[in-house]
């Protein structure tokens, strides 16, 4: 059974701070997605990383896919209250299915 | 391009009733997956439909069923509702083939409350 773990589970920080959240697995994925979800809404796709070692930047968010395509990280620079939400990672098992992590709940205080 | 739509957005039912939820995928997407999300269990996979056939199934009882139509629209049905079925039900669509990599796009969800 493929599993994705995310850490930390909860994170509460002040506006302007930097943070990193992690997504780890013992399985290899063909690609990995990061989503942000706000209460009562569906997850919104932020990025897809495909190549081992790949780094993608989306404004203040930097996503990295591990060399072995088993793990990923999301780094947020100068966090803002608008970054608050549940961050989910999902691994694509070569088109067979998607595996979701439990999420990191981020709260950015003004 | 319009996103994934789900109807209704909110539902209140009583125990023992049944419910049908609807999902319209992004135009051109052939795969539709359904998930149940609760605070305690997180996002749990229900099933996936591709070209009107169930391709994958999660670990849910037979009370949960679904189908997909020829236009890729999908419905999910829950019979004999239980209190524990209260959750946010999410639908996600993907191209499933013909692309370098696969991505899922989610709808806004249907919030089901069972009283």
PDB file of C-alpha atoms in Angstrom, chain B residues 1-4 25-29 95 105:
ATOM      1  CA  UNK B   1     -12.435  26.663 -19.905  1.00  0.00           C
ATOM      2  CA  UNK B   2     -15.035  25.956 -17.220  1.00  0.00           C
ATOM      3  CA  UNK B   3     -13.869  24.081 -14.150  1.00  0.00           C
ATOM      4  CA  UNK B   4     -15.346  21.052 -12.440  1.00  0.00           C
ATOM      5  CA  UNK B  25     -15.843  17.354 -15.334  1.00  0.00           C
ATOM      6  CA  UNK B  26     -13.735  19.803 -17.295  1.00  0.00           C
ATOM      7  CA  UNK B  27     -14.515  19.562 -20.982  1.00  0.00           C
ATOM      8  CA  UNK B  28     -12.373  16.859 -22.579  1.00  0.00           C
ATOM      9  CA  UNK B  29     -11.558  15.110 -19.305  1.00  0.00           C
ATOM     10  CA  UNK B  95      -7.446  13.973 -18.739  1.00  0.00           C
ATOM     11  CA  UNK B 105      -8.722  19.184 -10.801  1.00  0.00           C
TER      12      UNK B 105
END
